[in-house]
């Protein structure tokens, strides 16, 4: 069948309009889809922590929680801050919630220290950038780290908006008393990245994460996908904030604010 | 030949150095490793059995460990292995080493003989004598 120039241009023009319409259609649908999208996984489990900052008051409280985590996971205490390894740590209000720009917040809030750890995000950027899949998201929402596969490229550290990952610049064993380490848990080696794993090894044995266990009720652990869970109950009755909501990672660590005696 | 003596002397020195590994070991037989299962836990067992047959474990223990590693760390399959009423965790540190608490004799001897340096021990550790 022969086709003349005039016919060809007609068909080409119509096809172009058709393509444009279909693209516009998918764009609209895509938008609608994005706004309705739930952060809850298909597995029906999204494990989360709710930290009631009013219930953690003294330095001993903070120390008890961070020490519990670091001692059972053999996390070394490296004095050089450029080399330090942190699974759970504290920082001030300004650094924890940089999006909260209200300068007239209560004084005690400005003075307060906040517990920080891996947020086990619903959309973890660290998982997206890891070239070896050493960082991966489990069906229960935990963002896990497999040191066996880590090649130490530190893309995940660059991707994490919360600074929740640490690179082993030095042999961690040099900073651990190997006679006092937890014999049930390995150390890490130089050249790998590590972070909080929400105590997967404890969850497997039916225990709660170590920080939750020693927090005297200040940290609550549970399944966000279960409307009847204790975390959902707290989230539905208290005002909570998450870290850096603007980056869209949807953290699974929530902070109950209110502070001081008003804290539930 | 110019500088013949120097060249010949140089060749002799070169050959002496290059062949040093051969003649220094000549006539010596390398001692075959004999990994031992003589540990307090194993000695108490009525029937000495591992998670697999000894023959299989000798050849394939690294594959078993590799498989356990993937199952535990990546798939979250931490179900235990029961052999003869004894329960084993799928773990080098918390499984294997509970019975084989003689690392230097059971692991290191063969690894040295075979010239392999597994990096398992860069992270996993073990206290001599199995003291936990």
XYZ file of C-alpha atoms in Angstrom:
396
model
C 0.000 0.000 0.000
C 1.442 3.296 -0.961
C 1.079 6.273 1.266
C 1.456 9.867 0.181
C 3.026 12.667 2.151
C -0.294 14.239 3.091
C -1.713 10.993 4.510
C 1.482 10.255 6.439
C 1.428 13.664 8.149
C -2.234 13.184 9.105
C -1.562 9.821 10.710
C 1.588 11.091 12.414
C -0.292 14.065 13.846
C -3.127 11.906 15.176
C -0.686 9.438 16.697
C 1.124 12.309 18.404
C -2.087 13.577 19.967
C -2.954 10.051 21.072
C 0.444 9.545 22.716
C 0.157 12.881 24.482
C -3.288 12.022 25.828
C -2.205 8.629 27.127
C 0.827 10.205 28.822
C -1.370 12.865 30.455
C -3.791 10.169 31.572
C -1.087 8.093 33.263
C 0.310 11.241 34.878
C -3.056 12.045 36.449
C -3.525 8.442 37.549
C 0.009 8.330 38.886
C -0.594 11.423 40.963
C -3.814 10.103 42.365
C -2.069 6.838 43.156
C 0.746 8.585 44.974
C -1.574 10.539 47.215
C -3.553 7.465 48.179
C -0.562 5.225 48.648
C -0.241 3.796 52.106
C 3.115 3.285 53.769
C 1.844 0.029 55.246
C 3.382 -3.014 53.599
C 1.492 -5.925 52.112
C 2.934 -8.224 54.760
C 0.693 -6.528 57.320
C 3.625 -5.775 59.606
C 5.462 -2.503 59.979
C 7.415 -2.475 63.180
C 7.812 0.892 64.830
C 9.010 2.641 67.954
C 7.300 5.450 69.804
C 9.617 7.445 72.046
C 7.993 9.480 74.782
C 10.582 12.158 75.296
C 8.953 13.335 78.501
C 9.646 10.018 80.171
C 13.388 10.069 79.552
C 14.688 12.719 81.904
C 18.048 12.152 83.493
C 21.442 11.484 82.007
C 21.275 8.046 83.607
C 18.092 7.305 81.654
C 19.814 8.096 78.372
C 22.945 6.238 79.341
C 21.033 3.140 80.432
C 19.283 2.951 77.063
C 22.294 3.631 74.856
C 24.530 1.369 76.929
C 22.044 -1.493 76.740
C 22.070 -1.345 72.948
C 25.783 -0.822 72.534
C 26.867 -3.456 75.032
C 24.783 -6.303 73.635
C 25.762 -5.484 70.075
C 29.441 -5.020 70.843
C 29.484 -1.454 69.563
C 32.887 0.066 70.285
C 33.326 3.407 72.063
C 35.761 5.229 69.838
C 36.791 8.620 71.283
C 37.627 10.150 67.894
C 34.266 11.509 66.688
C 35.312 11.087 63.066
C 35.605 7.350 63.618
C 32.840 6.767 66.132
C 30.220 4.074 65.666
C 26.677 4.816 66.818
C 23.572 2.677 66.871
C 21.619 4.832 69.285
C 22.724 8.232 70.479
C 21.453 11.621 71.625
C 21.398 15.092 70.124
C 19.691 18.420 70.758
C 16.334 19.656 69.484
C 17.779 21.769 66.703
C 19.665 18.857 65.159
C 16.915 16.302 65.732
C 14.046 18.303 64.277
C 15.597 20.852 61.899
C 12.218 21.283 60.164
C 10.597 22.626 63.313
C 11.442 26.268 62.800
C 9.323 27.777 65.556
C 11.761 29.694 67.722
C 9.254 30.200 70.554
C 8.976 26.587 71.678
C 9.229 25.849 75.406
C 12.648 26.393 76.892
C 12.916 22.820 78.209
C 12.376 21.538 74.670
C 15.345 23.534 73.424
C 17.459 22.181 76.254
C 16.239 18.621 75.908
C 18.278 15.826 74.408
C 16.616 13.349 72.096
C 17.295 9.709 71.477
C 18.244 9.045 67.880
C 18.537 5.777 66.041
C 17.840 4.268 62.632
C 14.318 5.284 61.646
C 13.574 2.071 59.741
C 11.886 4.196 57.114
C 8.984 2.976 55.019
C 10.879 4.349 52.020
C 14.503 3.917 52.961
C 16.887 5.766 50.625
C 19.806 3.687 51.922
C 18.215 0.539 50.490
C 17.686 2.196 47.130
C 21.302 3.219 46.724
C 23.056 0.122 48.075
C 24.767 -1.527 45.091
C 25.190 -4.930 46.748
C 21.848 -5.125 48.576
C 23.754 -5.312 51.837
C 21.116 -2.958 53.160
C 17.676 -4.318 52.590
C 14.164 -3.951 53.895
C 12.593 -6.938 55.550
C 8.874 -7.722 55.084
C 8.272 -6.574 58.673
C 9.610 -3.104 57.853
C 12.999 -3.432 59.499
C 15.797 -1.952 57.438
C 18.481 -4.545 57.980
C 22.185 -4.476 57.339
C 24.109 -7.524 56.176
C 27.797 -6.904 56.902
C 28.715 -10.005 54.891
C 27.742 -8.216 51.712
C 28.800 -4.682 52.596
C 31.636 -3.444 50.422
C 32.024 -0.216 52.382
C 31.128 2.140 49.545
C 29.179 4.330 52.025
C 26.494 5.299 49.484
C 23.973 4.465 52.211
C 25.620 6.936 54.563
C 25.338 9.644 51.942
C 21.713 8.711 51.277
C 20.553 8.528 54.899
C 19.111 11.909 55.913
C 19.400 11.007 59.593
C 23.085 10.115 59.894
C 22.057 6.766 61.299
C 24.869 4.804 59.759
C 28.437 4.407 60.865
C 31.441 3.263 58.928
C 34.168 1.255 60.605
C 37.262 3.256 59.807
C 39.295 1.334 62.348
C 39.177 -2.198 63.678
C 36.371 -2.016 66.272
C 38.039 -4.715 68.366
C 40.790 -2.288 69.302
C 38.162 -0.345 71.232
C 36.384 -3.302 72.761
C 37.390 -5.300 75.772
C 37.054 -8.687 74.129
C 36.611 -10.334 77.534
C 33.536 -8.231 78.227
C 31.887 -8.462 74.829
C 28.588 -10.259 74.344
C 29.619 -13.727 73.133
C 26.272 -14.249 71.413
C 26.752 -11.385 68.983
C 29.609 -10.799 66.545
C 31.661 -7.643 66.306
C 32.079 -5.943 62.972
C 35.225 -5.560 60.948
C 36.998 -2.615 59.420
C 35.487 -1.372 56.144
C 31.821 -2.159 56.696
C 28.867 0.037 57.543
C 26.687 -0.757 60.518
C 23.602 0.588 62.226
C 20.662 -0.217 64.472
C 18.868 -3.346 63.282
C 15.933 -3.008 65.670
C 17.363 -6.029 67.508
C 16.302 -8.577 64.875
C 18.167 -11.240 66.820
C 16.123 -10.478 69.933
C 12.819 -10.251 68.051
C 13.514 -13.723 66.664
C 13.599 -15.002 70.258
C 10.381 -13.236 71.171
C 12.075 -10.401 73.052
C 11.573 -6.696 72.583
C 14.404 -4.479 71.342
C 16.969 -3.817 74.072
C 16.294 -0.070 74.210
C 12.587 -0.729 74.746
C 13.267 -3.235 77.491
C 15.374 -0.879 79.615
C 13.421 2.312 78.888
C 10.867 1.859 81.717
C 8.017 2.444 79.313
C 9.477 5.507 77.608
C 9.935 3.613 74.335
C 7.084 1.506 73.026
C 7.501 -1.071 70.308
C 4.794 -2.519 68.102
C 3.200 -3.090 64.745
C 1.976 0.052 63.002
C -0.122 -1.965 60.574
C -2.234 -3.343 63.415
C -4.863 -0.741 64.414
C -5.147 -2.314 67.857
C -1.435 -2.287 68.626
C -0.010 -0.292 71.508
C 1.958 1.956 69.161
C -1.166 2.852 67.199
C -3.026 3.567 70.446
C -0.347 6.027 71.520
C -0.153 7.604 68.072
C -3.911 8.116 67.991
C -4.088 9.720 71.439
C -0.888 11.779 71.563
C 0.645 14.396 69.354
C 3.738 12.929 67.778
C 6.358 14.164 65.367
C 8.799 12.421 63.087
C 12.240 13.522 62.007
C 12.597 15.452 58.739
C 9.130 14.716 57.291
C 9.982 16.789 54.217
C 12.428 14.220 52.866
C 9.584 11.745 52.468
C 11.233 8.658 53.924
C 8.358 8.012 56.332
C 10.241 7.054 59.481
C 8.959 4.356 61.807
C 10.293 6.134 64.887
C 7.835 8.603 66.394
C 8.418 11.131 69.166
C 5.652 11.923 71.614
C 6.007 15.585 72.455
C 4.450 17.580 75.184
C 7.395 17.268 77.461
C 7.819 17.352 81.183
C 4.873 16.463 83.369
C 2.371 16.818 80.536
C 3.754 13.806 78.778
C 1.433 10.846 78.744
C 82.708 -12.565 28.030
C 82.881 -9.256 29.819
C 82.467 -9.423 33.600
C 81.836 -13.184 33.313
C 82.637 -13.911 36.917
C 80.215 -11.257 38.162
C 77.423 -12.519 35.922
C 77.918 -16.135 36.989
C 78.079 -15.112 40.649
C 74.893 -13.097 40.190
C 73.147 -16.037 38.530
C 74.171 -18.347 41.354
C 72.841 -15.901 43.950
C 69.610 -15.485 41.973
C 69.107 -19.241 41.677
C 69.861 -19.716 45.369
C 67.182 -17.207 46.315
C 64.637 -18.314 43.689
C 64.850 -21.967 44.645
C 65.012 -21.360 48.405
C 61.403 -22.513 49.048
C 62.140 -25.837 47.352
C 65.368 -26.895 48.987
C 64.513 -25.479 52.372
C 61.527 -27.835 52.554
C 63.241 -30.745 50.798
C 62.859 -34.034 52.586
C 60.447 -32.642 55.150
C 56.938 -33.957 55.085
C 54.131 -31.587 55.952
C 52.205 -32.861 58.952
C 48.703 -33.843 57.977
C 46.157 -32.032 60.102
C 44.058 -34.103 62.415
C 41.150 -32.000 63.584
C 40.023 -33.081 66.978
C 36.525 -33.359 68.387
C 37.867 -33.724 71.892
C 35.854 -31.067 73.687
C 33.905 -31.299 76.958
C 30.539 -30.940 75.209
C 31.238 -33.508 72.508
C 32.732 -35.957 74.984
C 29.501 -35.930 76.956
C 27.420 -36.865 73.945
C 26.137 -40.418 73.864
C 26.163 -40.379 70.093
C 28.533 -38.029 68.356
C 26.693 -36.506 65.462
C 26.779 -33.141 63.740
C 24.082 -31.413 61.730
C 25.285 -33.414 58.744
C 27.566 -36.425 58.359
C 31.221 -35.877 59.176
C 32.190 -36.683 55.587
C 29.823 -34.035 54.259
C 30.900 -31.462 56.825
C 34.576 -32.009 56.012
C 33.990 -31.096 52.407
C 31.015 -28.754 52.518
C 30.999 -26.969 55.884
C 31.600 -23.655 54.174
C 28.528 -24.155 52.007
C 26.434 -24.999 55.057
C 27.629 -21.827 56.778
C 26.969 -19.782 53.668
C 23.451 -21.155 53.387
C 22.749 -20.529 57.085
C 24.062 -17.004 56.751
C 21.638 -16.192 53.937
C 18.717 -17.887 55.642
C 19.271 -16.157 58.984
C 20.410 -12.696 57.971
C 18.512 -12.152 54.768
C 15.434 -14.338 54.939
C 14.885 -14.221 58.691
C 14.619 -18.008 58.824
C 16.112 -18.522 62.247
C 14.443 -21.847 62.937
C 16.751 -24.130 64.872
C 18.134 -27.471 63.798
C 17.514 -30.450 66.046
C 19.830 -33.438 65.815
C 19.467 -36.332 68.212
C 17.486 -34.237 70.692
C 20.065 -31.465 70.720
C 19.052 -28.061 69.438
C 21.453 -26.042 67.304
C 21.163 -22.438 66.293
C 22.038 -21.737 62.678
C 25.080 -19.803 63.738
C 28.818 -20.153 63.619
C 29.257 -18.372 66.933
C 26.193 -19.672 68.741
C 25.844 -22.993 66.955
C 29.041 -24.660 65.745
C 31.348 -23.285 68.409
C 29.163 -24.513 71.269
C 30.337 -28.047 70.557
C 33.575 -27.386 68.701
C 35.024 -25.233 71.427
C 38.583 -26.023 70.356
C 38.991 -23.547 67.519
C 42.778 -23.749 67.246
C 42.700 -27.524 66.916
C 39.408 -27.983 65.086
C 39.386 -25.041 62.674
C 42.768 -23.401 62.450
C 44.862 -26.501 61.936
C 43.208 -27.475 58.659
C 42.861 -23.909 57.481
C 46.586 -23.335 57.971
C 47.429 -26.580 56.218
C 45.221 -25.708 53.265
C 46.463 -22.135 53.226
C 42.971 -20.647 53.494
C 42.221 -17.683 55.678
C 38.476 -17.483 56.208
C 37.425 -13.972 57.174
C 34.601 -15.298 59.329
C 36.726 -14.597 62.375
C 37.130 -10.919 61.527
C 33.658 -10.413 63.009
C 32.628 -13.639 64.674
C 34.649 -14.427 67.703
C 35.172 -17.159 70.125
C 36.678 -17.393 73.540
C 39.196 -20.180 73.894
C 37.774 -23.110 75.814
C 34.266 -22.091 74.855
C 33.821 -19.911 77.937
C 30.744 -17.819 77.401
